[in-house]
mmCIF file of C-alpha atoms in Angstrom:
data_model
loop_
_atom_site.group_PDB
_atom_site.id
_atom_site.type_symbol
_atom_site.label_atom_id
_atom_site.label_comp_id
_atom_site.label_asym_id
_atom_site.label_seq_id
_atom_site.Cartn_x
_atom_site.Cartn_y
_atom_site.Cartn_z
ATOM 1 C CA MET A 1 -67.886 -169.847 144.160
ATOM 2 C CA LYS A 2 -71.121 -168.757 142.495
ATOM 3 C CA ILE A 3 -71.034 -168.134 138.751
ATOM 4 C CA PHE A 4 -73.632 -167.870 136.010
ATOM 5 C CA VAL A 5 -73.296 -170.176 133.015
ATOM 6 C CA ASN A 6 -75.692 -169.368 130.182
ATOM 7 C CA GLU A 7 -77.692 -167.366 132.742
ATOM 8 C CA ILE A 8 -78.111 -170.310 135.126
ATOM 9 C CA VAL A 9 -76.606 -169.817 138.582
ATOM 10 C CA LEU A 10 -74.124 -172.565 139.544
ATOM 11 C CA LYS A 11 -71.810 -173.447 142.372
ATOM 12 C CA TYR A 12 -68.406 -173.863 140.729
ATOM 13 C CA ASN A 13 -65.230 -175.064 142.398
ATOM 14 C CA GLY A 14 -63.043 -175.972 139.403
ATOM 15 C CA LYS A 15 -60.101 -174.201 137.847
ATOM 16 C CA LYS A 16 -60.788 -170.489 137.571
ATOM 17 C CA THR A 17 -60.562 -170.007 133.823
ATOM 18 C CA ALA A 18 -63.235 -169.628 131.174
ATOM 19 C CA GLY A 19 -61.852 -172.681 129.352
ATOM 20 C CA ALA A 20 -62.225 -174.881 132.433
ATOM 21 C CA VAL A 21 -65.857 -173.817 132.821
ATOM 22 C CA GLN A 22 -66.389 -174.547 129.137
ATOM 23 C CA ASN A 23 -64.908 -178.063 129.476
ATOM 24 C CA CYS A 24 -67.112 -178.697 132.476
ATOM 25 C CA TYR A 25 -70.461 -177.471 131.087
ATOM 26 C CA LYS A 26 -70.339 -177.168 127.280
ATOM 27 C CA PRO A 27 -67.130 -178.621 125.775
ATOM 28 C CA GLU A 28 -68.477 -178.221 122.244
ATOM 29 C CA ALA A 29 -68.715 -174.423 122.644
ATOM 30 C CA ASP A 30 -66.454 -172.400 120.388
ATOM 31 C CA VAL A 31 -67.305 -168.903 121.607
ATOM 32 C CA LEU A 32 -66.807 -167.801 125.220
ATOM 33 C CA LEU A 33 -68.201 -164.574 126.615
ATOM 34 C CA CYS A 34 -67.521 -163.278 130.092
ATOM 35 C CA ASN A 35 -69.745 -160.466 131.345
ATOM 36 C CA GLY A 36 -70.705 -159.582 127.811
ATOM 37 C CA ALA A 37 -67.260 -159.546 126.171
ATOM 38 C CA PRO A 38 -65.549 -162.289 124.124
ATOM 39 C CA VAL A 39 -62.683 -163.948 126.068
ATOM 40 C CA LYS A 40 -60.042 -166.642 125.446
ATOM 41 C CA ALA A 41 -59.940 -169.989 127.271
ATOM 42 C CA ASP A 42 -57.232 -168.762 129.685
ATOM 43 C CA HIS A 43 -59.357 -165.804 130.865
ATOM 44 C CA VAL A 44 -59.447 -165.812 134.683
ATOM 45 C CA ILE A 45 -62.930 -165.851 136.140
ATOM 46 C CA LYS A 46 -64.195 -164.676 139.509
ATOM 47 C CA ALA A 47 -67.298 -165.055 141.619
ATOM 48 C CA ASP A 48 -70.548 -163.722 140.139
ATOM 49 C CA ASP A 49 -69.183 -163.636 136.598
ATOM 50 C CA HIS A 50 -71.687 -164.311 133.839
ATOM 51 C CA LEU A 51 -70.325 -166.752 131.267
ATOM 52 C CA ILE A 52 -72.065 -167.419 127.991
ATOM 53 C CA LEU A 53 -70.939 -170.522 126.081
ATOM 54 C CA ILE A 54 -71.994 -170.671 122.440
ATOM 55 C CA LYS A 55 -71.551 -173.245 119.739
ATOM 56 C CA ARG A 56 -71.624 -171.205 116.541
ATOM 57 C CA GLY A 57 -74.740 -171.926 114.463
ATOM 58 C CA GLU A 58 -76.370 -174.158 117.067
ATOM 59 C CA ILE A 59 -79.978 -173.360 117.933
ATOM 60 C CA PRO A 60 -80.463 -173.555 121.710
ATOM 61 C CA THR A 61 -83.199 -175.736 123.172
ATOM 62 C CA LYS A 62 -86.480 -173.994 123.947
ATOM 63 C CA THR A 63 -85.721 -173.816 127.668
ATOM 64 C CA ASP A 64 -82.217 -172.470 127.125
ATOM 65 C CA LEU A 65 -83.321 -169.928 124.542
ATOM 66 C CA GLU A 66 -86.107 -168.710 126.786
ATOM 67 C CA ILE A 67 -83.719 -168.120 129.666
ATOM 68 C CA LEU A 68 -81.025 -166.514 127.506
ATOM 69 C CA MET A 69 -83.255 -164.435 125.287
ATOM 70 C CA ARG A 70 -85.313 -163.015 128.153
ATOM 71 C CA SER A 71 -82.407 -162.383 130.497
ATOM 72 C CA ARG A 72 -82.323 -158.608 129.839
ATOM 73 C CA ASN A 73 -86.075 -158.115 130.328
ATOM 74 C CA PRO A 74 -87.593 -157.060 133.646
ATOM 75 C CA ARG A 75 -89.055 -160.046 135.531
ATOM 76 C CA ILE A 76 -92.612 -158.657 135.522
ATOM 77 C CA PHE A 77 -92.306 -158.184 131.749
ATOM 78 C CA ASN A 78 -91.406 -161.847 131.254
ATOM 79 C CA SER A 79 -94.087 -163.115 133.617
ATOM 80 C CA ALA A 80 -96.828 -161.036 132.004
ATOM 81 C CA ILE A 81 -95.934 -161.969 128.436
ATOM 82 C CA LYS A 82 -95.461 -165.692 128.925
ATOM 83 C CA GLY A 83 -98.225 -167.730 127.331
ATOM 84 C CA ARG A 84 -99.957 -164.811 125.640
ATOM 85 C CA THR A 85 -101.384 -164.659 122.124
ATOM 86 C CA ILE A 86 -101.476 -161.466 120.085
ATOM 87 C CA GLY A 87 -103.412 -160.945 116.862
ATOM 88 C CA ILE A 88 -101.886 -158.702 114.205
ATOM 89 C CA ALA A 89 -104.305 -157.368 111.608
ATOM 90 C CA GLY A 90 -102.162 -156.387 108.633
ATOM 91 C CA VAL A 91 -98.440 -157.150 108.425
ATOM 92 C CA GLY A 92 -97.115 -154.151 106.505
ATOM 93 C CA GLY A 93 -95.126 -151.209 107.883
ATOM 94 C CA LEU A 94 -96.855 -151.349 111.253
ATOM 95 C CA GLY A 95 -97.701 -155.041 111.633
ATOM 96 C CA SER A 96 -94.378 -156.549 110.566
ATOM 97 C CA VAL A 97 -92.558 -154.307 113.072
ATOM 98 C CA VAL A 98 -95.036 -155.050 115.875
ATOM 99 C CA ALA A 99 -94.577 -158.768 115.145
ATOM 100 C CA VAL A 100 -90.783 -158.554 115.365
ATOM 101 C CA ALA A 101 -90.945 -156.673 118.697
ATOM 102 C CA LEU A 102 -93.372 -159.231 120.143
ATOM 103 C CA ALA A 103 -91.418 -162.227 118.816
ATOM 104 C CA ARG A 104 -88.297 -160.858 120.505
ATOM 105 C CA SER A 105 -90.361 -160.345 123.671
ATOM 106 C CA PHE A 106 -91.161 -164.085 123.692
ATOM 107 C CA VAL A 107 -94.936 -164.062 123.433
ATOM 108 C CA LYS A 108 -96.352 -167.548 122.999
ATOM 109 C CA LYS A 109 -98.259 -167.083 119.770
ATOM 110 C CA LEU A 110 -98.888 -164.565 117.003
ATOM 111 C CA ILE A 111 -101.849 -164.618 114.635
ATOM 112 C CA LEU A 112 -100.697 -162.909 111.419
ATOM 113 C CA VAL A 113 -103.402 -161.779 109.016
ATOM 114 C CA ASP A 114 -102.854 -160.231 105.578
ATOM 115 C CA PHE A 115 -103.895 -161.026 102.005
ATOM 116 C CA ASP A 116 -101.005 -159.156 100.396
ATOM 117 C CA VAL A 117 -97.689 -160.233 98.866
ATOM 118 C CA VAL A 118 -94.283 -158.612 99.392
ATOM 119 C CA GLU A 119 -93.596 -155.985 96.710
ATOM 120 C CA PRO A 120 -90.510 -153.832 96.151
ATOM 121 C CA SER A 121 -92.044 -150.610 97.552
ATOM 122 C CA ASN A 122 -92.631 -152.417 100.880
ATOM 123 C CA LEU A 123 -88.920 -152.884 101.478
ATOM 124 C CA ASN A 124 -88.422 -149.229 102.504
ATOM 125 C CA ARG A 125 -90.046 -149.917 105.867
ATOM 126 C CA GLN A 126 -91.410 -153.450 106.244
ATOM 127 C CA GLN A 127 -89.566 -156.401 107.788
ATOM 128 C CA TYR A 128 -89.024 -158.389 104.590
ATOM 129 C CA PHE A 129 -86.027 -159.228 102.441
ATOM 130 C CA THR A 130 -85.396 -158.834 98.720
ATOM 131 C CA ASP A 131 -85.481 -162.582 98.143
ATOM 132 C CA GLN A 132 -89.042 -162.639 99.507
ATOM 133 C CA LEU A 133 -90.537 -160.411 96.784
ATOM 134 C CA GLY A 134 -93.751 -161.903 95.446
ATOM 135 C CA PHE A 135 -94.349 -164.236 98.402
ATOM 136 C CA PRO A 136 -97.381 -163.888 100.676
ATOM 137 C CA LYS A 137 -96.480 -161.504 103.504
ATOM 138 C CA VAL A 138 -97.759 -163.761 106.270
ATOM 139 C CA GLU A 139 -95.575 -166.672 105.100
ATOM 140 C CA ALA A 140 -92.509 -164.468 104.578
ATOM 141 C CA LEU A 141 -92.941 -162.877 107.997
ATOM 142 C CA LYS A 142 -93.403 -166.279 109.612
ATOM 143 C CA ALA A 143 -90.069 -167.403 108.144
ATOM 144 C CA ASN A 144 -88.345 -164.245 109.434
ATOM 145 C CA LEU A 145 -89.877 -164.487 112.921
ATOM 146 C CA LEU A 146 -88.879 -168.134 113.242
ATOM 147 C CA ARG A 147 -85.277 -167.110 112.646
ATOM 148 C CA ILE A 148 -85.617 -164.848 115.706
ATOM 149 C CA ASN A 149 -87.444 -167.420 117.829
ATOM 150 C CA PRO A 150 -87.893 -170.904 116.341
ATOM 151 C CA TYR A 151 -90.252 -171.813 119.195
ATOM 152 C CA LEU A 152 -92.774 -169.030 118.528
ATOM 153 C CA GLU A 153 -96.197 -170.364 117.545
ATOM 154 C CA ILE A 154 -97.455 -168.604 114.434
ATOM 155 C CA GLU A 155 -100.836 -168.871 112.773
ATOM 156 C CA CYS A 156 -100.882 -167.447 109.240
ATOM 157 C CA VAL A 157 -104.188 -166.251 107.825
ATOM 158 C CA ASN A 158 -103.590 -165.337 104.189
ATOM 159 C CA GLN A 159 -106.909 -163.627 103.488
ATOM 160 C CA HIS A 160 -108.876 -160.406 103.649
ATOM 161 C CA ILE A 161 -110.255 -159.537 107.050
ATOM 162 C CA THR A 162 -113.917 -158.682 106.860
ATOM 163 C CA ALA A 163 -116.653 -157.809 109.307
ATOM 164 C CA GLU A 164 -117.741 -161.455 108.976
ATOM 165 C CA ASN A 165 -114.473 -163.259 109.751
ATOM 166 C CA THR A 166 -112.821 -160.953 112.325
ATOM 167 C CA VAL A 167 -114.287 -162.722 115.336
ATOM 168 C CA ALA A 168 -113.343 -166.228 114.155
ATOM 169 C CA ILE A 169 -109.775 -165.171 113.321
ATOM 170 C CA PHE A 170 -109.046 -163.352 116.589
ATOM 171 C CA ARG A 171 -111.128 -165.451 119.003
ATOM 172 C CA ASP A 172 -108.042 -166.643 120.907
ATOM 173 C CA ALA A 173 -106.158 -163.341 120.931
ATOM 174 C CA ASP A 174 -105.438 -161.643 124.265
ATOM 175 C CA ILE A 175 -104.933 -158.338 122.427
ATOM 176 C CA VAL A 176 -105.314 -157.327 118.772
ATOM 177 C CA ALA A 177 -102.979 -154.883 117.036
ATOM 178 C CA GLU A 178 -104.713 -152.945 114.250
ATOM 179 C CA CYS A 179 -101.998 -152.452 111.647
ATOM 180 C CA PHE A 180 -103.864 -151.875 108.392
ATOM 181 C CA ASP A 181 -103.070 -149.257 105.790
ATOM 182 C CA CYS A 182 -106.619 -148.479 104.657
ATOM 183 C CA ALA A 183 -108.679 -146.121 106.864
ATOM 184 C CA GLU A 184 -111.954 -147.964 106.246
ATOM 185 C CA ALA A 185 -110.404 -151.301 107.226
ATOM 186 C CA LYS A 186 -108.991 -149.735 110.406
ATOM 187 C CA ALA A 187 -112.433 -148.469 111.429
ATOM 188 C CA MET A 188 -114.064 -151.792 110.541
ATOM 189 C CA ILE A 189 -111.800 -153.994 112.618
ATOM 190 C CA VAL A 190 -111.796 -151.706 115.644
ATOM 191 C CA GLN A 191 -115.582 -151.703 115.542
ATOM 192 C CA GLN A 192 -115.742 -155.486 115.181
ATOM 193 C CA VAL A 193 -113.304 -156.175 118.012
ATOM 194 C CA LEU A 194 -115.009 -153.727 120.381
ATOM 195 C CA SER A 195 -118.516 -154.980 119.508
ATOM 196 C CA ASN A 196 -118.009 -158.723 119.234
ATOM 197 C CA LEU A 197 -114.907 -159.747 121.194
ATOM 198 C CA THR A 198 -113.791 -159.042 124.749
ATOM 199 C CA CYS A 199 -110.092 -158.357 124.116
ATOM 200 C CA LYS A 200 -108.392 -154.968 123.855
ATOM 201 C CA ILE A 201 -107.316 -153.390 120.587
ATOM 202 C CA VAL A 202 -104.314 -151.138 119.994
ATOM 203 C CA ALA A 203 -104.763 -149.217 116.736
ATOM 204 C CA ALA A 204 -102.754 -146.637 114.792
ATOM 205 C CA SER A 205 -103.769 -143.569 112.804
ATOM 206 C CA GLY A 206 -101.620 -140.722 111.507
ATOM 207 C CA VAL A 207 -98.164 -142.215 110.949
ATOM 208 C CA ALA A 208 -97.202 -140.937 107.472
ATOM 209 C CA GLY A 209 -94.283 -138.660 106.583
ATOM 210 C CA PHE A 210 -90.840 -138.601 108.156
ATOM 211 C CA SER A 211 -90.842 -135.724 110.651
ATOM 212 C CA ASP A 212 -92.907 -134.315 113.562
ATOM 213 C CA LEU A 213 -92.197 -137.410 115.597
ATOM 214 C CA GLU A 214 -93.156 -135.618 118.813
ATOM 215 C CA ALA A 215 -96.737 -135.506 117.515
ATOM 216 C CA LEU A 216 -96.960 -139.322 117.765
ATOM 217 C CA LYS A 217 -98.852 -139.976 120.970
ATOM 218 C CA TYR A 218 -101.133 -142.350 122.796
ATOM 219 C CA ARG A 219 -104.869 -141.872 123.229
ATOM 220 C CA LYS A 220 -106.987 -144.079 125.441
ATOM 221 C CA LEU A 221 -110.473 -143.976 123.965
ATOM 222 C CA SER A 222 -111.941 -146.507 126.362
ATOM 223 C CA SER A 223 -110.830 -149.339 128.622
ATOM 224 C CA ARG A 224 -110.378 -151.570 125.556
ATOM 225 C CA PHE A 225 -109.413 -149.144 122.789
ATOM 226 C CA TYR A 226 -106.007 -147.494 122.485
ATOM 227 C CA LEU A 227 -104.770 -145.394 119.594
ATOM 228 C CA ILE A 228 -101.274 -144.420 118.535
ATOM 229 C CA GLY A 229 -100.315 -141.724 116.021
ATOM 230 C CA ASP A 230 -100.891 -138.033 115.435
ATOM 231 C CA GLY A 231 -104.421 -138.715 114.159
ATOM 232 C CA GLU A 232 -103.863 -136.563 111.068
ATOM 233 C CA SER A 233 -100.842 -137.491 108.930
ATOM 234 C CA ALA A 234 -102.456 -139.583 106.209
ATOM 235 C CA ALA A 235 -100.578 -141.528 103.575
ATOM 236 C CA VAL A 236 -101.377 -139.599 100.386
ATOM 237 C CA PRO A 237 -99.410 -138.902 97.188
ATOM 238 C CA GLY A 238 -96.478 -136.711 98.240
ATOM 239 C CA GLN A 239 -96.573 -137.908 101.835
ATOM 240 C CA GLY A 240 -95.557 -141.539 101.996
ATOM 241 C CA LEU A 241 -94.633 -143.934 104.762
ATOM 242 C CA THR A 242 -91.050 -144.154 105.959
ATOM 243 C CA ALA A 243 -89.128 -146.715 107.983
ATOM 244 C CA ALA A 244 -88.142 -144.590 110.972
ATOM 245 C CA LYS A 245 -91.499 -142.928 111.619
ATOM 246 C CA VAL A 246 -93.764 -145.920 110.972
ATOM 247 C CA GLY A 247 -91.281 -148.041 112.928
ATOM 248 C CA ILE A 248 -91.583 -145.741 115.927
ATOM 249 C CA ALA A 249 -95.384 -145.818 115.787
ATOM 250 C CA ALA A 250 -95.332 -149.630 115.468
ATOM 251 C CA ASN A 251 -92.983 -149.996 118.404
ATOM 252 C CA MET A 252 -95.243 -147.666 120.395
ATOM 253 C CA GLN A 253 -98.056 -150.103 119.598
ATOM 254 C CA ALA A 254 -95.931 -153.054 120.728
ATOM 255 C CA ALA A 255 -94.914 -151.220 123.914
ATOM 256 C CA LYS A 256 -98.553 -150.427 124.708
ATOM 257 C CA ILE A 257 -99.511 -154.073 124.145
ATOM 258 C CA ILE A 258 -96.829 -155.157 126.602
ATOM 259 C CA GLU A 259 -97.932 -152.503 129.102
ATOM 260 C CA LEU A 260 -101.520 -153.776 128.871
ATOM 261 C CA LEU A 261 -100.403 -157.387 129.364
ATOM 262 C CA ILE A 262 -98.508 -156.311 132.478
ATOM 263 C CA GLU A 263 -101.548 -154.394 133.815
ATOM 264 C CA ASP A 264 -103.684 -157.456 133.165
ATOM 265 C CA TYR A 265 -101.157 -159.710 134.917
ATOM 266 C CA ASP A 266 -101.087 -157.399 137.950
ATOM 267 C CA ASP A 267 -104.908 -157.286 138.079
ATOM 268 C CA ASN A 268 -105.186 -161.078 137.977
ATOM 269 C CA LYS A 269 -102.571 -161.477 140.694
ATOM 270 C CA SER A 270 -104.184 -159.095 143.172
ATOM 271 C CA MET B 1 -129.191 -129.450 123.545
ATOM 272 C CA ILE B 2 -125.635 -130.109 124.639
ATOM 273 C CA ILE B 3 -123.600 -133.250 124.059
ATOM 274 C CA ARG B 4 -119.940 -133.923 124.763
ATOM 275 C CA VAL B 5 -117.692 -134.842 121.859
ATOM 276 C CA ASN B 6 -114.205 -136.068 122.706
ATOM 277 C CA GLY B 7 -114.489 -134.305 126.052
ATOM 278 C CA GLU B 8 -115.699 -130.959 124.664
ATOM 279 C CA SER B 9 -119.221 -129.545 124.897
ATOM 280 C CA LYS B 10 -121.090 -129.082 121.668
ATOM 281 C CA GLU B 11 -124.505 -127.642 120.950
ATOM 282 C CA VAL B 12 -126.541 -129.747 118.529
ATOM 283 C CA SER B 13 -130.111 -129.699 117.312
ATOM 284 C CA VAL B 14 -132.724 -132.043 118.767
ATOM 285 C CA ASP B 15 -133.792 -135.215 116.915
ATOM 286 C CA LEU B 16 -130.369 -135.479 115.319
ATOM 287 C CA SER B 17 -129.206 -138.944 114.310
ATOM 288 C CA VAL B 18 -125.589 -139.944 114.676
ATOM 289 C CA ARG B 19 -125.424 -140.263 110.924
ATOM 290 C CA HIS B 20 -126.596 -136.672 110.392
ATOM 291 C CA PHE B 21 -124.322 -135.450 113.129
ATOM 292 C CA LEU B 22 -121.337 -137.009 111.281
ATOM 293 C CA LYS B 23 -122.491 -135.372 108.059
ATOM 294 C CA GLU B 24 -122.723 -131.977 109.784
ATOM 295 C CA MET B 25 -119.210 -132.460 111.118
ATOM 296 C CA SER B 26 -117.982 -133.479 107.618
ATOM 297 C CA LEU B 27 -116.822 -136.848 108.944
ATOM 298 C CA ASP B 28 -116.738 -139.995 106.775
ATOM 299 C CA GLU B 29 -118.863 -142.645 108.487
ATOM 300 C CA ASN B 30 -116.835 -145.433 106.844
ATOM 301 C CA ARG B 31 -113.674 -144.276 108.608
ATOM 302 C CA ILE B 32 -115.205 -143.606 112.003
ATOM 303 C CA VAL B 33 -115.321 -145.504 115.270
ATOM 304 C CA ILE B 34 -117.810 -144.077 117.749
ATOM 305 C CA GLU B 35 -118.301 -144.819 121.386
ATOM 306 C CA LEU B 36 -121.603 -143.477 122.624
ATOM 307 C CA ASN B 37 -121.712 -143.275 126.417
ATOM 308 C CA ALA B 38 -118.730 -145.646 126.658
ATOM 309 C CA LYS B 39 -120.257 -148.270 124.365
ATOM 310 C CA VAL B 40 -119.152 -148.815 120.802
ATOM 311 C CA LEU B 41 -121.859 -147.960 118.304
ATOM 312 C CA PRO B 42 -122.005 -150.318 115.295
ATOM 313 C CA LYS B 43 -122.121 -148.571 111.935
ATOM 314 C CA SER B 44 -125.502 -150.163 111.249
ATOM 315 C CA GLU B 45 -126.902 -148.156 114.186
ATOM 316 C CA PHE B 46 -125.687 -144.709 113.026
ATOM 317 C CA SER B 47 -128.870 -143.734 111.216
ATOM 318 C CA ARG B 48 -131.360 -144.977 113.811
ATOM 319 C CA THR B 49 -129.537 -143.688 116.881
ATOM 320 C CA ILE B 50 -130.873 -140.282 117.916
ATOM 321 C CA LEU B 51 -128.582 -138.176 120.082
ATOM 322 C CA GLU B 52 -129.876 -137.136 123.468
ATOM 323 C CA ASP B 53 -129.014 -134.260 125.760
ATOM 324 C CA GLY B 54 -125.925 -135.086 127.817
ATOM 325 C CA ASP B 55 -124.707 -137.887 125.520
ATOM 326 C CA ARG B 56 -120.980 -138.469 125.558
ATOM 327 C CA LEU B 57 -119.394 -139.275 122.216
ATOM 328 C CA GLU B 58 -115.834 -140.418 121.727
ATOM 329 C CA LEU B 59 -115.006 -140.556 118.080
ATOM 330 C CA VAL B 60 -111.995 -141.358 115.985
ATOM 331 C CA GLU B 61 -111.757 -140.741 112.269
ATOM 332 C CA PHE B 62 -108.990 -142.950 110.916
ATOM 333 C CA VAL B 63 -106.551 -141.785 108.278
ATOM 334 C CA ALA B 64 -104.720 -144.114 105.876
ATOM 335 C CA GLY B 65 -101.207 -145.361 106.432
ATOM 336 C CA GLY B 66 -99.491 -148.317 107.964
#
């Protein structure tokens, strides 16, 4: 009969229990899942069951992880993302969340750029941990992303982005995510990318506060410039940045990046 | 003369530079990205670019937060 073991389809004619499949394919496994639920070794299996065999604490090989980690994604999603490089300008409330979404999506490479260090006020919304306080954000984020996907390529640029170095930093990026805090820096990098590179940029403006989530929307300014946010809610004293709202805006950026990669993939295919 | 700003018609005076236009609109040129007729306009060009009848401007003024 046909079964799936760690998401690979197999012809299996042995004894019809989860334990027998385990002995056959991964004897060292200590956790058995059948169709998403934990089962014991004597669990009876049937055709088309999906068995996942895990050895607790073991990091799968790159090939195995790729198959397992991407198994819930649509096929076009996986095809379009494979091999792509995304630049992330600023890894605070927006950038650290965009990076996590893209790392989980199995992009090939992320270019993380920020000059800042992790400070306590960042922990209300940014993807860092208390034991990382004081460390450069790009290095801390790299460590966290590698726990999600140890095979992700990450380039850390621990410096200020300026009009002079933007092109050199993001030369290899397929898309750049603008994730800065400062309005002037946002305008600068969008201008640099649109003027001096050929890739698309997905920026954000108007993400402060905690309510009015329905005002967060997409704007397409041109074929290479996309903007997320309400355009107005600035971070000022009395109106700060909060995990849920900034997180939504950041994930809207990540979703748009993926959508653009898929469009690009479709265009190149046809 | 008439130009289009973010899809809406706007009457402006002749011989108006982009820089003066931004000033009239109370927009901060350091926080602005402008596309003039579908081409991004570098900040260094704001003062020497004179708007012409029928020009299409897409502009975004960024606000802080991220």
